[in-house]
PDB file of C-alpha atoms in Angstrom:
ATOM      1  CA  UNK A   2       0.000   0.000   0.000  1.00  0.00           C
ATOM      2  CA  UNK A   3       1.374   3.404  -0.971  1.00  0.00           C
ATOM      3  CA  UNK A   4       1.052   6.063   1.709  1.00  0.00           C
ATOM      4  CA  UNK A   5       0.436   9.470   0.171  1.00  0.00           C
ATOM      5  CA  UNK A   6       2.292  12.595   1.327  1.00  0.00           C
ATOM      6  CA  UNK A   7       0.673  13.906   4.475  1.00  0.00           C
ATOM      7  CA  UNK A   8      -1.213  10.658   5.035  1.00  0.00           C
ATOM      8  CA  UNK A   9      -1.053   9.420   8.616  1.00  0.00           C
ATOM      9  CA  UNK A  10      -0.408   5.750   9.315  1.00  0.00           C
ATOM     10  CA  UNK A  11      -3.823   5.337  10.994  1.00  0.00           C
ATOM     11  CA  UNK A  12      -5.422   6.901   7.898  1.00  0.00           C
ATOM     12  CA  UNK A  13      -4.480   3.977   5.673  1.00  0.00           C
ATOM     13  CA  UNK A  14      -7.373   1.811   4.445  1.00  0.00           C
ATOM     14  CA  UNK A  15      -5.609  -1.338   5.718  1.00  0.00           C
ATOM     15  CA  UNK A  16      -5.646  -0.025   9.304  1.00  0.00           C
ATOM     16  CA  UNK A  17      -8.795  -0.407  11.431  1.00  0.00           C
ATOM     17  CA  UNK A  18     -10.734   2.848  11.713  1.00  0.00           C
ATOM     18  CA  UNK A  19     -11.647   4.200  15.162  1.00  0.00           C
ATOM     19  CA  UNK A  20     -15.201   3.632  16.396  1.00  0.00           C
ATOM     20  CA  UNK A  21     -15.540   7.360  17.114  1.00  0.00           C
ATOM     21  CA  UNK A  22     -15.209   9.607  14.031  1.00  0.00           C
ATOM     22  CA  UNK A  23     -14.278  12.577  16.227  1.00  0.00           C
ATOM     23  CA  UNK A  24     -11.035  10.757  17.018  1.00  0.00           C
ATOM     24  CA  UNK A  25     -10.267  10.434  13.322  1.00  0.00           C
ATOM     25  CA  UNK A  26     -11.314  14.044  12.701  1.00  0.00           C
ATOM     26  CA  UNK A  27      -8.909  15.173  15.423  1.00  0.00           C
ATOM     27  CA  UNK A  28      -6.048  13.528  13.524  1.00  0.00           C
ATOM     28  CA  UNK A  29      -7.006  15.393  10.355  1.00  0.00           C
ATOM     29  CA  UNK A  30      -7.963  18.818  11.736  1.00  0.00           C
ATOM     30  CA  UNK A  31      -5.789  21.342  13.597  1.00  0.00           C
ATOM     31  CA  UNK A  32      -6.303  21.408  17.348  1.00  0.00           C
ATOM     32  CA  UNK A  33      -7.991  24.295  19.146  1.00  0.00           C
ATOM     33  CA  UNK A  34      -4.562  25.470  20.332  1.00  0.00           C
ATOM     34  CA  UNK A  35      -3.371  25.814  16.724  1.00  0.00           C
ATOM     35  CA  UNK A  36      -5.787  28.659  16.036  1.00  0.00           C
ATOM     36  CA  UNK A  37      -7.852  29.077  12.850  1.00  0.00           C
ATOM     37  CA  UNK A  38      -7.760  26.138  10.494  1.00  0.00           C
ATOM     38  CA  UNK A  39      -8.243  25.692   6.737  1.00  0.00           C
ATOM     39  CA  UNK A  40     -11.017  27.042   4.588  1.00  0.00           C
ATOM     40  CA  UNK A  41     -14.098  24.909   4.093  1.00  0.00           C
ATOM     41  CA  UNK A  42     -17.259  25.022   2.023  1.00  0.00           C
ATOM     42  CA  UNK A  43     -20.288  25.772   4.185  1.00  0.00           C
ATOM     43  CA  UNK A  44     -23.587  24.596   2.710  1.00  0.00           C
ATOM     44  CA  UNK A  45     -26.944  25.689   4.093  1.00  0.00           C
ATOM     45  CA  UNK A  46     -30.543  25.571   2.910  1.00  0.00           C
ATOM     46  CA  UNK A  47     -31.446  28.833   1.212  1.00  0.00           C
ATOM     47  CA  UNK A  48     -34.561  30.749   2.145  1.00  0.00           C
ATOM     48  CA  UNK A  49     -35.841  29.876  -1.350  1.00  0.00           C
ATOM     49  CA  UNK A  50     -35.357  26.163  -0.653  1.00  0.00           C
ATOM     50  CA  UNK A  51     -32.303  25.785  -2.891  1.00  0.00           C
ATOM     51  CA  UNK A  52     -28.835  24.801  -1.622  1.00  0.00           C
ATOM     52  CA  UNK A  53     -26.588  27.706  -0.705  1.00  0.00           C
ATOM     53  CA  UNK A  54     -22.805  27.337  -0.471  1.00  0.00           C
ATOM     54  CA  UNK A  55     -19.784  29.521   0.194  1.00  0.00           C
ATOM     55  CA  UNK A  56     -16.248  29.238   1.573  1.00  0.00           C
ATOM     56  CA  UNK A  57     -15.553  30.125   5.206  1.00  0.00           C
ATOM     57  CA  UNK A  58     -12.671  29.660   7.600  1.00  0.00           C
ATOM     58  CA  UNK A  59     -12.708  26.849  10.139  1.00  0.00           C
ATOM     59  CA  UNK A  60     -12.245  28.875  13.305  1.00  0.00           C
ATOM     60  CA  UNK A  61     -11.491  25.840  15.470  1.00  0.00           C
ATOM     61  CA  UNK A  62     -12.295  22.224  16.135  1.00  0.00           C
ATOM     62  CA  UNK A  63     -12.849  21.719  19.859  1.00  0.00           C
ATOM     63  CA  UNK A  64     -12.929  17.931  19.700  1.00  0.00           C
ATOM     64  CA  UNK A  65     -16.720  17.849  19.440  1.00  0.00           C
ATOM     65  CA  UNK A  66     -17.817  20.718  17.192  1.00  0.00           C
ATOM     66  CA  UNK A  67     -16.561  22.709  14.208  1.00  0.00           C
ATOM     67  CA  UNK A  68     -16.672  26.476  14.725  1.00  0.00           C
ATOM     68  CA  UNK A  69     -17.017  29.178  12.082  1.00  0.00           C
ATOM     69  CA  UNK A  70     -17.813  32.892  12.084  1.00  0.00           C
ATOM     70  CA  UNK A  71     -19.539  35.379   9.835  1.00  0.00           C
ATOM     71  CA  UNK A  72     -21.426  38.673   9.736  1.00  0.00           C
ATOM     72  CA  UNK A  73     -24.799  38.535  11.477  1.00  0.00           C
ATOM     73  CA  UNK A  74     -26.273  40.458   8.510  1.00  0.00           C
ATOM     74  CA  UNK A  75     -25.149  37.822   6.017  1.00  0.00           C
ATOM     75  CA  UNK A  76     -27.299  35.484   3.984  1.00  0.00           C
ATOM     76  CA  UNK A  77     -25.904  32.437   5.767  1.00  0.00           C
ATOM     77  CA  UNK A  78     -26.821  33.894   9.154  1.00  0.00           C
ATOM     78  CA  UNK A  79     -30.414  34.353   7.970  1.00  0.00           C
ATOM     79  CA  UNK A  80     -30.493  30.831   6.566  1.00  0.00           C
ATOM     80  CA  UNK A  81     -29.156  29.315   9.784  1.00  0.00           C
ATOM     81  CA  UNK A  82     -31.724  31.261  11.793  1.00  0.00           C
ATOM     82  CA  UNK A  83     -34.478  29.757   9.632  1.00  0.00           C
ATOM     83  CA  UNK A  84     -33.056  26.208   9.605  1.00  0.00           C
ATOM     84  CA  UNK A  85     -30.041  25.596  11.897  1.00  0.00           C
ATOM     85  CA  UNK A  86     -28.565  22.724   9.913  1.00  0.00           C
ATOM     86  CA  UNK A  87     -25.534  22.748   7.638  1.00  0.00           C
ATOM     87  CA  UNK A  88     -22.832  20.735   5.920  1.00  0.00           C
ATOM     88  CA  UNK A  89     -19.156  21.617   5.682  1.00  0.00           C
ATOM     89  CA  UNK A  90     -16.634  20.170   3.250  1.00  0.00           C
ATOM     90  CA  UNK A  91     -12.885  20.300   3.817  1.00  0.00           C
ATOM     91  CA  UNK A  92     -10.437  19.195   1.111  1.00  0.00           C
ATOM     92  CA  UNK A  93      -6.710  18.448   1.286  1.00  0.00           C
ATOM     93  CA  UNK A  94      -5.727  17.669  -2.326  1.00  0.00           C
ATOM     94  CA  UNK A  95      -2.047  17.179  -1.502  1.00  0.00           C
ATOM     95  CA  UNK A  96      -2.931  14.463   1.017  1.00  0.00           C
ATOM     96  CA  UNK A  97      -5.811  12.982  -1.021  1.00  0.00           C
ATOM     97  CA  UNK A  98      -8.335  13.630   1.733  1.00  0.00           C
ATOM     98  CA  UNK A  99     -11.816  15.061   1.977  1.00  0.00           C
ATOM     99  CA  UNK A 100     -14.053  15.389   5.006  1.00  0.00           C
ATOM    100  CA  UNK A 101     -17.774  16.153   4.794  1.00  0.00           C
ATOM    101  CA  UNK A 102     -19.610  16.897   8.037  1.00  0.00           C
ATOM    102  CA  UNK A 103     -23.388  17.296   8.313  1.00  0.00           C
ATOM    103  CA  UNK A 104     -25.043  18.417  11.509  1.00  0.00           C
ATOM    104  CA  UNK A 105     -26.894  20.881  13.677  1.00  0.00           C
ATOM    105  CA  UNK A 106     -25.721  24.444  14.199  1.00  0.00           C
ATOM    106  CA  UNK A 107     -25.995  26.687  17.264  1.00  0.00           C
ATOM    107  CA  UNK A 108     -24.563  30.133  18.055  1.00  0.00           C
ATOM    108  CA  UNK A 109     -21.389  30.099  20.132  1.00  0.00           C
ATOM    109  CA  UNK A 110     -21.020  31.960  23.416  1.00  0.00           C
ATOM    110  CA  UNK A 111     -19.911  35.583  23.502  1.00  0.00           C
ATOM    111  CA  UNK A 112     -16.587  34.517  25.024  1.00  0.00           C
ATOM    112  CA  UNK A 113     -15.990  31.985  22.247  1.00  0.00           C
ATOM    113  CA  UNK A 114     -16.797  34.595  19.600  1.00  0.00           C
ATOM    114  CA  UNK A 115     -14.373  37.107  21.117  1.00  0.00           C
ATOM    115  CA  UNK A 116     -11.615  34.508  21.353  1.00  0.00           C
ATOM    116  CA  UNK A 117     -12.078  33.569  17.699  1.00  0.00           C
ATOM    117  CA  UNK A 118     -11.893  37.213  16.662  1.00  0.00           C
ATOM    118  CA  UNK A 119      -8.710  37.736  18.651  1.00  0.00           C
ATOM    119  CA  UNK A 120      -7.130  34.749  16.884  1.00  0.00           C
ATOM    120  CA  UNK A 121      -7.790  36.248  13.425  1.00  0.00           C
ATOM    121  CA  UNK A 122      -5.114  38.068  11.447  1.00  0.00           C
ATOM    122  CA  UNK A 123      -5.272  41.858  11.424  1.00  0.00           C
ATOM    123  CA  UNK A 124      -6.570  41.768   7.856  1.00  0.00           C
ATOM    124  CA  UNK A 125      -9.500  39.530   8.785  1.00  0.00           C
ATOM    125  CA  UNK A 126     -10.251  41.599  11.872  1.00  0.00           C
ATOM    126  CA  UNK A 127     -10.490  44.764   9.760  1.00  0.00           C
ATOM    127  CA  UNK A 128     -12.515  42.885   7.155  1.00  0.00           C
ATOM    128  CA  UNK A 129     -15.148  42.095   9.776  1.00  0.00           C
ATOM    129  CA  UNK A 130     -15.610  45.828  10.303  1.00  0.00           C
ATOM    130  CA  UNK A 131     -15.609  47.202   6.753  1.00  0.00           C
ATOM    131  CA  UNK A 132     -16.999  44.355   4.616  1.00  0.00           C
ATOM    132  CA  UNK A 133     -20.642  45.400   4.296  1.00  0.00           C
ATOM    133  CA  UNK A 134     -23.167  45.654   1.457  1.00  0.00           C
ATOM    134  CA  UNK A 135     -22.517  49.370   0.961  1.00  0.00           C
ATOM    135  CA  UNK A 136     -18.772  48.857   0.490  1.00  0.00           C
ATOM    136  CA  UNK A 137     -19.314  45.810  -1.708  1.00  0.00           C
ATOM    137  CA  UNK A 138     -21.340  47.909  -4.152  1.00  0.00           C
ATOM    138  CA  UNK A 139     -18.661  50.633  -4.288  1.00  0.00           C
ATOM    139  CA  UNK A 140     -15.672  50.853  -6.617  1.00  0.00           C
ATOM    140  CA  UNK A 141     -12.407  49.068  -5.880  1.00  0.00           C
ATOM    141  CA  UNK A 142     -10.664  52.426  -5.420  1.00  0.00           C
ATOM    142  CA  UNK A 143     -13.277  53.562  -2.933  1.00  0.00           C
ATOM    143  CA  UNK A 144     -12.980  50.301  -0.985  1.00  0.00           C
ATOM    144  CA  UNK A 145      -9.249  50.836  -0.693  1.00  0.00           C
ATOM    145  CA  UNK A 146      -9.850  54.389   0.555  1.00  0.00           C
ATOM    146  CA  UNK A 147     -12.305  53.171   3.198  1.00  0.00           C
ATOM    147  CA  UNK A 148      -9.861  50.475   4.320  1.00  0.00           C
ATOM    148  CA  UNK A 149      -6.981  52.933   4.606  1.00  0.00           C
ATOM    149  CA  UNK A 150      -9.125  55.406   6.537  1.00  0.00           C
ATOM    150  CA  UNK A 151     -10.258  52.734   8.981  1.00  0.00           C
ATOM    151  CA  UNK A 152      -6.677  51.598   9.599  1.00  0.00           C
ATOM    152  CA  UNK A 153      -5.449  55.174  10.017  1.00  0.00           C
ATOM    153  CA  UNK A 154      -8.085  55.871  12.663  1.00  0.00           C
ATOM    154  CA  UNK A 155      -7.085  52.761  14.613  1.00  0.00           C
ATOM    155  CA  UNK A 156      -3.342  52.577  14.044  1.00  0.00           C
ATOM    156  CA  UNK A 157      -1.552  50.642  16.819  1.00  0.00           C
ATOM    157  CA  UNK A 158      -4.931  49.790  18.324  1.00  0.00           C
ATOM    158  CA  UNK A 159      -6.103  46.298  19.218  1.00  0.00           C
ATOM    159  CA  UNK A 160      -9.458  45.782  17.569  1.00  0.00           C
ATOM    160  CA  UNK A 161     -12.558  44.526  19.319  1.00  0.00           C
ATOM    161  CA  UNK A 162     -15.087  42.504  17.331  1.00  0.00           C
ATOM    162  CA  UNK A 163     -17.878  44.543  15.752  1.00  0.00           C
ATOM    163  CA  UNK A 164     -21.430  44.065  16.965  1.00  0.00           C
ATOM    164  CA  UNK A 165     -22.145  42.159  13.746  1.00  0.00           C
ATOM    165  CA  UNK A 166     -19.535  39.480  14.498  1.00  0.00           C
ATOM    166  CA  UNK A 167     -21.379  36.148  14.817  1.00  0.00           C
ATOM    167  CA  UNK A 168     -20.055  32.694  15.645  1.00  0.00           C
ATOM    168  CA  UNK A 169     -21.543  29.254  15.155  1.00  0.00           C
ATOM    169  CA  UNK A 170     -20.670  25.687  16.063  1.00  0.00           C
ATOM    170  CA  UNK A 171     -21.699  22.616  14.086  1.00  0.00           C
ATOM    171  CA  UNK A 172     -22.301  19.367  16.008  1.00  0.00           C
ATOM    172  CA  UNK A 173     -21.841  16.416  13.632  1.00  0.00           C
ATOM    173  CA  UNK A 174     -24.603  13.934  12.881  1.00  0.00           C
ATOM    174  CA  UNK A 175     -22.868  12.453   9.824  1.00  0.00           C
ATOM    175  CA  UNK A 176     -19.154  12.448   8.969  1.00  0.00           C
ATOM    176  CA  UNK A 177     -17.742  11.078   5.720  1.00  0.00           C
ATOM    177  CA  UNK A 178     -13.979  10.683   5.331  1.00  0.00           C
ATOM    178  CA  UNK A 179     -12.686  10.249   1.765  1.00  0.00           C
ATOM    179  CA  UNK A 180      -9.223   8.814   1.323  1.00  0.00           C
ATOM    180  CA  UNK A 181      -7.413   8.515  -1.979  1.00  0.00           C
ATOM    181  CA  UNK A 182      -4.654   6.156  -3.033  1.00  0.00           C
ATOM    182  CA  UNK A 183      -2.176   5.895  -5.900  1.00  0.00           C
ATOM    183  CA  UNK A 184      -2.398   2.121  -6.289  1.00  0.00           C
ATOM    184  CA  UNK A 185      -6.007   1.270  -5.389  1.00  0.00           C
ATOM    185  CA  UNK A 186      -9.540   2.607  -5.600  1.00  0.00           C
ATOM    186  CA  UNK A 187     -10.362   5.460  -3.259  1.00  0.00           C
ATOM    187  CA  UNK A 188     -12.899   4.870  -0.515  1.00  0.00           C
ATOM    188  CA  UNK A 189     -15.142   6.728   1.888  1.00  0.00           C
ATOM    189  CA  UNK A 190     -15.694   5.924   5.537  1.00  0.00           C
ATOM    190  CA  UNK A 191     -19.149   7.101   6.621  1.00  0.00           C
ATOM    191  CA  UNK A 192     -20.235   7.555  10.231  1.00  0.00           C
ATOM    192  CA  UNK A 193     -23.800   8.242  11.360  1.00  0.00           C
ATOM    193  CA  UNK A 194     -24.760   9.260  14.890  1.00  0.00           C
ATOM    194  CA  UNK A 195     -27.519   7.016  16.236  1.00  0.00           C
ATOM    195  CA  UNK A 196     -30.302   8.237  18.580  1.00  0.00           C
ATOM    196  CA  UNK A 197     -28.417   6.821  21.576  1.00  0.00           C
ATOM    197  CA  UNK A 198     -25.349   8.920  20.707  1.00  0.00           C
ATOM    198  CA  UNK A 199     -23.236   6.010  19.464  1.00  0.00           C
ATOM    199  CA  UNK A 200     -21.887   5.959  15.911  1.00  0.00           C
ATOM    200  CA  UNK A 201     -22.588   3.512  13.111  1.00  0.00           C
ATOM    201  CA  UNK A 202     -19.828   2.979  10.543  1.00  0.00           C
ATOM    202  CA  UNK A 203     -19.977   1.982   6.893  1.00  0.00           C
ATOM    203  CA  UNK A 204     -17.535   1.879   3.989  1.00  0.00           C
ATOM    204  CA  UNK A 205     -18.625   3.465   0.723  1.00  0.00           C
ATOM    205  CA  UNK A 206     -16.947   3.431  -2.709  1.00  0.00           C
ATOM    206  CA  UNK A 207     -14.906   6.530  -3.402  1.00  0.00           C
TER     207      UNK A 207
END
């Protein structure tokens, strides 16, 4: 069996998978101490009933839930308020991995939201303040002017999160781990949370 770059030994198809998918997810995802993780596709149910998807940053994985943040005025915030369910998809092409997580979404605590904001880069902190519908409809030159003015007003100042900063945490109900190979067919390992909280496990073709 060929192990792909970045592929952990316990990620190989010939090694028994853990009974708890959160254990496997922890070996794929950065820990909470590592700060913000990779980007992921967040899929929600649109208010018109159609799927709605966009890319967001994985703020943290706390061992149980996947956290992400957005603007409370955004479309995704409205969709989650109407139906608090979502799917996220994370892809690592260089390691031939994909993780799809489906579950229920709840707002995070104020303390968790502030901690996530503090862990963001300065660029993303400023973005949370100035990235609104009015600026989006303006010219690129005007957006640069607004950005520069905001930074000039707050030079050498630690930023606090704006009132529109909103955080969410997704608790998994289904987790599907895709693993590629260079000398065999790829496969997916699907976990489903049962009513009693235990997980079922099934192998699917890749």
